[in-house]
Amino acid sequence: MFANSLKRSILENVRRHPVLAGLASIAIVFSIYLIYLDWHITSKFEGRRWNLPAQVYARPLELFVGLTLNRVRFEQELSRLGYYRAEKRLKPGTFRAGRDQVELVTREFGFWDGLQESMPLVVEFQSGRISRLTGTRGAVPIVRVDPLLIGSIFPGSGEDRLVLSPDEVPNVLTAALKVVEDRRFDQHHGIDPVAIGRAFIANLRAGEVTQGGSTLTQQLVKSYFLDNRRTLSRKVREAIMAVILEARFAKDDLLNAYVNEIYLGQDGRRAIHGFGLASQFYFSQPLAELDLHEIALLIALARGPSYYDPRRHPQRARDRRNLVLKLMADFEIIDEEASRRTSVRGLDVVDRRSERASYYPAFMQLVRRQLHEQYREEDLTNEGLTVFTTLDPLIQASAERKLAEGLERLQRRAAAAEPELEGAVVVTSTQNAEILAIMGGRRVGYDGFNHALDGRRPIGSLVKPVVYLAALQTGEYNLASLVEDARIEVPLENGDIWQPKNFSGEAHGNVTLIRALAESFNMATVRLGMEVGVNEVAELLHRLGAPDKPVAYPSLLLGATEMTPIDIAQIYTSLANGGFRSPLRAVRSVVDGAGQPLQRYPLELQEAADSAAVYQLNQGLVEAMRRGTGKSARNYFSDSMVIAGKTGTSDGFRDSWFAGFNGDHVAVVWVGYDDNRPTELTGAAGALSIWAPMMADIGGASYAPVLPANLQQVWIDYESGLLAGPRCGDPTLLALAPDSQLQVKPGCGFDLRLMGKRTLEWLDSVIN
Amino acid sequence: MARQCDQLITAVFQALSLIIMVTGCAGLPVQATQDAQGTTAPQRGSADTGGFGSSTTSTMSAASQSLLQQSRSQQRAGDYPQAAATLERALRVDPSQPALWLELGRVRLNEGQFAQAEQLGRKVLSIAGGNLAFESEALDLISGALRAQGRFEEASQIRSDASRP
């Protein structure tokens, strides 16, 4: 009833005042539009001001007395972190180098366990190690240098940024921004008619669009919606939104939003937003440390990051930067003298090659996979997480260099028609099970197929240590035991007979286990493995770190099973770690946007094999490097350096492997072709020729495990397995269980003066 | 006949040298090491480890000492995750130091991660290299972790296994 009369009265009014009614409807529609725009822009600004991609850091370098590090490497690390050489007074992020020492002031940094304040340090070096570490108040036991930012997990849109709070933005930057982009920022209400008029006249004169009249607020709105169409309606909408923003928020908030939002460069799929990330992208330094000429360049880029790209158009970039400097002087942000002095400086942008190489795509892939087990994609791209990883940039640099050099050398030997030889590297820490470096392929920074993580290949003789370990664990064998290396026929389930051959084609008769392992005899290994049981070997492989239990065919004993380099790294890290398996980690810890720890990825252990048996096995792997299949590596190491390792070659030379370790690092190298054609390389000729120079370059301590309390060291004749003396027969020092039955090699009478007490006690028990 | 005689003489000579050696050794001071708790522990002789094996490093670097102290204060504050993280930092500096692995095992025991505490105890046993103090503390840790899981028989078993010569 009432509704009807209202309707009638409205219709009556419309008929009487058609113009007014039209205006009223427009006003209503416009108001609704305004409310919509207001909701749209305010929620954008307030709800989530920015996507905050997780920022991913390398391991921080820990400085302490005794650390293996020389001055040159330390300086490399510092310049990778964007530390600058300074002559006079040092400030955070600068250093000064003497002959055997480096003075620096570290940057403040928020680690997973709290903030570490900036501090001055003197680091002294002596014979390849840190010999003294001093701060302002005397000796410092241990201190971390801020870690290298190695990447971020940005969303599908490619937007990446490092958000700065207002107090992290230098005043000179905001002042200069206003002068260059929006002189009346502090006065206007979102749009600036004066600037629009000025731009209009300038454009008319030029006959084309050369100048924009957009305020910072308008640019901010434009950037929010990533719409580059230059239509009038869009312009109007932007202007309205700018006015709304200005009405609702303080100038300081808007300015800070601009500083973090503005698009300043492109890096492949990744869009560089905000001055914080741009500073890292162009200078590898935090914004607070930039010099005037660098700040001026970033401001110059706000107008057109691709047109003024300092890497592709250095002259253009320089001209615009100097215009910025001139404007800064004109408006008295800096004095004329400073402007002139700064204008002659170079661009000082970090060079693209060194910067690209620091992307570590193969490692980042692994980090992403490990994080995805716990986090949703939105959390990683939005929540401003900080991810602390295990990557060691110094070791990664070694791996990159040595893999590239090695593959190039091997390629030269191959026929010209051959495609590119591929390779992969994984380096881990022996006892902490951290992944220190990964090369997923030949090309540094190539974000393609990751051979280290996904390249499943037959592992060849890399399996053999597990066969010998299975035998040692039974307690019925030791490395001095004999096994027959002679023709063997293994009946298979399908009725076929398998007849494995030695690489050399020869048979060696009765050989010691240590010799059969060190020289990689196939027939002896298969015989041993059949005695122990293929299933035992398969199960042990799985326990040590193979992702699945391999099918227990006899051919498994010679490595007819496929694994990736990182699987091999897991297995060999368990061996290097005395039989304890620790899941390999690429991430140490994740911290939320407020600096609170969210998740730790702790070191976990699982005893996978008897540690005394592993100790004995590793003596065999050391012997393999001394006189077995790995002996060609010796040239790269001093005589006192103890290393252990094993070659692997798959059927038809399709895969060339090497896996080995010293006291600190385990490294796996794979070399092969993508199309699986034969490489004509053994493990020694291919992978080892990369492994050895790489491990020598990385450095690290000798492999020196603690002798298990239940084993005794004795001299054994390598060929016969008989008890020998240090200067009798072909001696090798082996640790054996006290109840091992041994015979003395004829002619090797004991020289008791050469033996220690423990051996004598043991001999006593054996002889009696 | 003459050859057998020779062999007898050699054997007697060897036995004599053995006695001289053993008594000679007994005259030397017992090797002593300090563990993290500051107690002094005798160490089984392991002089003849040759080029490959090494004996336990019993001196801790200043770096891991200071991290161990930091971890202890984090433990006192009940912050076991950070205490463990600090110990992992120390283990990156001194990965072969049994005292650090032992301490990490105790943190795991205190925060109720019994399986890890047990494994860390086993790790200490494997690297103690005859250091009786570490061995005994590792056995305490393992049997404590086993008892906490209700595996009482295994806990007493590991004790009696260890007391056998």
Tab-separated table of N, CA, C and O in Angstrom, chain A residues 463-472 474 476-477 482-485 488 490 498 500 513 516 521-540 552-559:
chain	number	residue	atom	x	y	z
A	463	VAL	N	77.126	-48.749	-5.765
A	463	VAL	CA	76.388	-49.619	-4.855
A	463	VAL	C	77.331	-50.517	-4.053
A	463	VAL	O	76.980	-51.019	-2.992
A	464	LYS	N	78.543	-50.725	-4.570
A	464	LYS	CA	79.411	-51.758	-3.980
A	464	LYS	C	79.689	-51.566	-2.487
A	464	LYS	O	79.658	-52.547	-1.734
A	465	PRO	N	79.983	-50.350	-2.022
A	465	PRO	CA	80.234	-50.217	-0.579
A	465	PRO	C	79.100	-50.801	0.267
A	465	PRO	O	79.355	-51.359	1.336
A	466	VAL	N	77.884	-50.717	-0.240
A	466	VAL	CA	76.752	-51.228	0.534
A	466	VAL	C	76.791	-52.758	0.566
A	466	VAL	O	76.454	-53.376	1.579
A	467	VAL	N	77.242	-53.378	-0.532
A	467	VAL	CA	77.401	-54.841	-0.552
A	467	VAL	C	78.433	-55.259	0.508
A	467	VAL	O	78.201	-56.170	1.306
A	468	TYR	N	79.555	-54.534	0.550
A	468	TYR	CA	80.613	-54.886	1.504
A	468	TYR	C	80.187	-54.587	2.938
A	468	TYR	O	80.520	-55.328	3.856
A	469	LEU	N	79.423	-53.505	3.100
A	469	LEU	CA	78.951	-53.176	4.445
A	469	LEU	C	78.002	-54.263	4.952
A	469	LEU	O	78.083	-54.692	6.107
A	470	ALA	N	77.134	-54.740	4.060
A	470	ALA	CA	76.213	-55.819	4.444
A	470	ALA	C	77.018	-57.042	4.882
A	470	ALA	O	76.680	-57.709	5.866
A	471	ALA	N	78.111	-57.319	4.164
A	471	ALA	CA	78.944	-58.467	4.522
A	471	ALA	C	79.634	-58.243	5.868
A	471	ALA	O	79.631	-59.124	6.734
A	472	LEU	N	80.200	-57.056	6.064
A	472	LEU	CA	80.901	-56.764	7.325
A	472	LEU	C	79.941	-56.833	8.506
A	472	LEU	O	80.305	-57.287	9.590
A	474	THR	N	77.530	-58.788	8.999
A	474	THR	CA	77.178	-60.137	9.444
A	474	THR	C	78.146	-60.629	10.512
A	474	THR	O	77.847	-61.556	11.256
A	476	GLU	N	80.760	-62.163	9.846
A	476	GLU	CA	81.490	-63.312	9.306
A	476	GLU	C	82.635	-62.892	8.400
A	476	GLU	O	83.423	-63.739	7.962
A	477	TYR	N	82.698	-61.620	8.094
A	477	TYR	CA	83.755	-61.139	7.204
A	477	TYR	C	84.466	-59.957	7.839
A	477	TYR	O	83.875	-59.229	8.635
A	482	LEU	N	89.007	-63.406	2.522
A	482	LEU	CA	89.211	-63.645	1.099
A	482	LEU	C	87.892	-63.969	0.414
A	482	LEU	O	86.997	-64.582	0.997
A	483	VAL	N	87.783	-63.558	-0.823
A	483	VAL	CA	86.638	-63.899	-1.641
A	483	VAL	C	87.183	-64.209	-3.031
A	483	VAL	O	88.192	-63.651	-3.458
A	484	GLU	N	86.526	-65.137	-3.709
A	484	GLU	CA	87.060	-65.572	-4.987
A	484	GLU	C	86.594	-64.656	-6.109
A	484	GLU	O	85.385	-64.438	-6.293
A	485	ASP	N	87.547	-64.111	-6.827
A	485	ASP	CA	87.222	-63.309	-7.997
A	485	ASP	C	87.436	-64.197	-9.215
A	485	ASP	O	88.525	-64.245	-9.788
A	488	ILE	N	81.569	-66.431	-12.482
A	488	ILE	CA	80.435	-66.798	-11.647
A	488	ILE	C	79.177	-66.805	-12.506
A	488	ILE	O	79.025	-65.970	-13.412
A	490	VAL	N	75.065	-66.771	-12.222
A	490	VAL	CA	73.945	-66.575	-11.306
A	490	VAL	C	72.653	-66.902	-12.056
A	490	VAL	O	72.316	-66.230	-13.031
A	498	TRP	N	73.072	-65.319	-15.473
A	498	TRP	CA	73.794	-64.026	-15.516
A	498	TRP	C	75.260	-64.296	-15.246
A	498	TRP	O	75.606	-64.968	-14.267
A	500	PRO	N	78.357	-62.023	-14.812
A	500	PRO	CA	79.055	-60.728	-14.751
A	500	PRO	C	80.541	-60.876	-15.032
A	500	PRO	O	81.140	-61.908	-14.724
A	513	LEU	N	88.878	-58.726	0.677
A	513	LEU	CA	87.720	-57.850	0.490
A	513	LEU	C	88.163	-56.419	0.211
A	513	LEU	O	87.589	-55.727	-0.625
A	516	ALA	N	89.207	-56.152	-3.380
A	516	ALA	CA	88.063	-56.271	-4.290
A	516	ALA	C	87.242	-54.988	-4.301
A	516	ALA	O	86.739	-54.565	-5.346
A	521	PHE	N	86.300	-54.990	-8.168
A	521	PHE	CA	86.152	-56.229	-8.930
A	521	PHE	C	84.683	-56.655	-8.940
A	521	PHE	O	84.077	-56.838	-7.885
A	522	ASN	N	84.147	-56.874	-10.130
A	522	ASN	CA	82.721	-57.223	-10.240
A	522	ASN	C	82.424	-58.652	-9.781
A	522	ASN	O	81.463	-58.892	-9.055
A	523	MET	N	83.245	-59.603	-10.219
A	523	MET	CA	82.927	-61.008	-9.946
A	523	MET	C	83.025	-61.307	-8.447
A	523	MET	O	82.179	-62.003	-7.891
A	524	ALA	N	84.058	-60.747	-7.801
A	524	ALA	CA	84.203	-60.942	-6.358
A	524	ALA	C	83.019	-60.321	-5.612
A	524	ALA	O	82.479	-60.894	-4.669
A	525	THR	N	82.594	-59.139	-6.073
A	525	THR	CA	81.496	-58.452	-5.405
A	525	THR	C	80.194	-59.232	-5.536
A	525	THR	O	79.440	-59.372	-4.572
A	526	VAL	N	79.935	-59.750	-6.743
A	526	VAL	CA	78.701	-60.512	-6.942
A	526	VAL	C	78.725	-61.771	-6.081
A	526	VAL	O	77.733	-62.118	-5.435
A	527	ARG	N	79.881	-62.440	-6.036
A	527	ARG	CA	79.968	-63.664	-5.211
A	527	ARG	C	79.681	-63.324	-3.738
A	527	ARG	O	78.899	-63.998	-3.087
A	528	LEU	N	80.316	-62.255	-3.263
A	528	LEU	CA	80.110	-61.843	-1.871
A	528	LEU	C	78.641	-61.488	-1.623
A	528	LEU	O	78.043	-61.912	-0.638
A	529	GLY	N	78.092	-60.719	-2.549
A	529	GLY	CA	76.711	-60.275	-2.404
A	529	GLY	C	75.727	-61.433	-2.414
A	529	GLY	O	74.738	-61.428	-1.669
A	530	MET	N	75.990	-62.447	-3.268
A	530	MET	CA	75.099	-63.610	-3.302
A	530	MET	C	75.188	-64.384	-1.985
A	530	MET	O	74.199	-64.945	-1.524
A	531	GLU	N	76.393	-64.400	-1.389
A	531	GLU	CA	76.541	-65.096	-0.105
A	531	GLU	C	75.782	-64.358	0.996
A	531	GLU	O	75.147	-64.962	1.844
A	532	VAL	N	75.876	-63.032	0.980
A	532	VAL	CA	75.213	-62.241	2.022
A	532	VAL	C	73.708	-62.181	1.775
A	532	VAL	O	72.914	-62.147	2.718
A	533	GLY	N	73.323	-62.163	0.508
A	533	GLY	CA	71.899	-62.077	0.166
A	533	GLY	C	71.574	-60.739	-0.475
A	533	GLY	O	71.846	-59.690	0.114
A	534	VAL	N	70.996	-60.785	-1.690
A	534	VAL	CA	70.670	-59.550	-2.406
A	534	VAL	C	69.649	-58.730	-1.613
A	534	VAL	O	69.698	-57.507	-1.569
A	535	ASN	N	68.735	-59.442	-0.956
A	535	ASN	CA	67.706	-58.739	-0.198
A	535	ASN	C	68.310	-57.918	0.943
A	535	ASN	O	67.860	-56.806	1.227
A	536	GLU	N	69.338	-58.487	1.586
A	536	GLU	CA	70.022	-57.751	2.659
A	536	GLU	C	70.595	-56.445	2.119
A	536	GLU	O	70.500	-55.391	2.748
A	537	VAL	N	71.216	-56.554	0.938
A	537	VAL	CA	71.828	-55.370	0.323
A	537	VAL	C	70.760	-54.329	-0.010
A	537	VAL	O	70.921	-53.139	0.269
A	538	ALA	N	69.637	-54.799	-0.562
A	538	ALA	CA	68.557	-53.875	-0.932
A	538	ALA	C	68.013	-53.161	0.310
A	538	ALA	O	67.784	-51.950	0.298
A	539	GLU	N	67.840	-53.928	1.378
A	539	GLU	CA	67.314	-53.321	2.604
A	539	GLU	C	68.289	-52.318	3.212
A	539	GLU	O	67.893	-51.255	3.686
A	540	LEU	N	69.565	-52.665	3.180
A	540	LEU	CA	70.570	-51.764	3.732
A	540	LEU	C	70.631	-50.463	2.927
A	540	LEU	O	70.761	-49.366	3.483
A	552	ALA	N	65.142	-56.607	-5.433
A	552	ALA	CA	66.332	-57.399	-5.106
A	552	ALA	C	66.701	-58.381	-6.214
A	552	ALA	O	66.770	-59.583	-5.998
A	553	TYR	N	66.954	-57.895	-7.427
A	553	TYR	CA	67.529	-58.734	-8.477
A	553	TYR	C	69.022	-58.828	-8.253
A	553	TYR	O	69.637	-57.865	-7.766
A	554	PRO	N	69.640	-59.953	-8.650
A	554	PRO	CA	71.095	-60.056	-8.471
A	554	PRO	C	71.866	-58.904	-9.113
A	554	PRO	O	72.892	-58.475	-8.596
A	555	SER	N	71.347	-58.363	-10.239
A	555	SER	CA	72.074	-57.283	-10.925
A	555	SER	C	72.166	-56.020	-10.065
A	555	SER	O	72.965	-55.126	-10.360
A	556	LEU	N	71.361	-55.958	-8.981
A	556	LEU	CA	71.472	-54.833	-8.047
A	556	LEU	C	72.886	-54.755	-7.479
A	556	LEU	O	73.401	-53.677	-7.190
A	557	LEU	N	73.533	-55.937	-7.344
A	557	LEU	CA	74.864	-55.995	-6.738
A	557	LEU	C	75.897	-55.219	-7.549
A	557	LEU	O	76.954	-54.861	-7.037
A	558	LEU	N	75.595	-54.972	-8.833
A	558	LEU	CA	76.501	-54.152	-9.639
A	558	LEU	C	75.849	-52.813	-9.992
A	558	LEU	O	76.279	-52.119	-10.907
A	559	GLY	N	74.798	-52.457	-9.255
A	559	GLY	CA	74.253	-51.111	-9.394
A	559	GLY	C	73.228	-50.934	-10.486
A	559	GLY	O	73.048	-49.825	-10.983
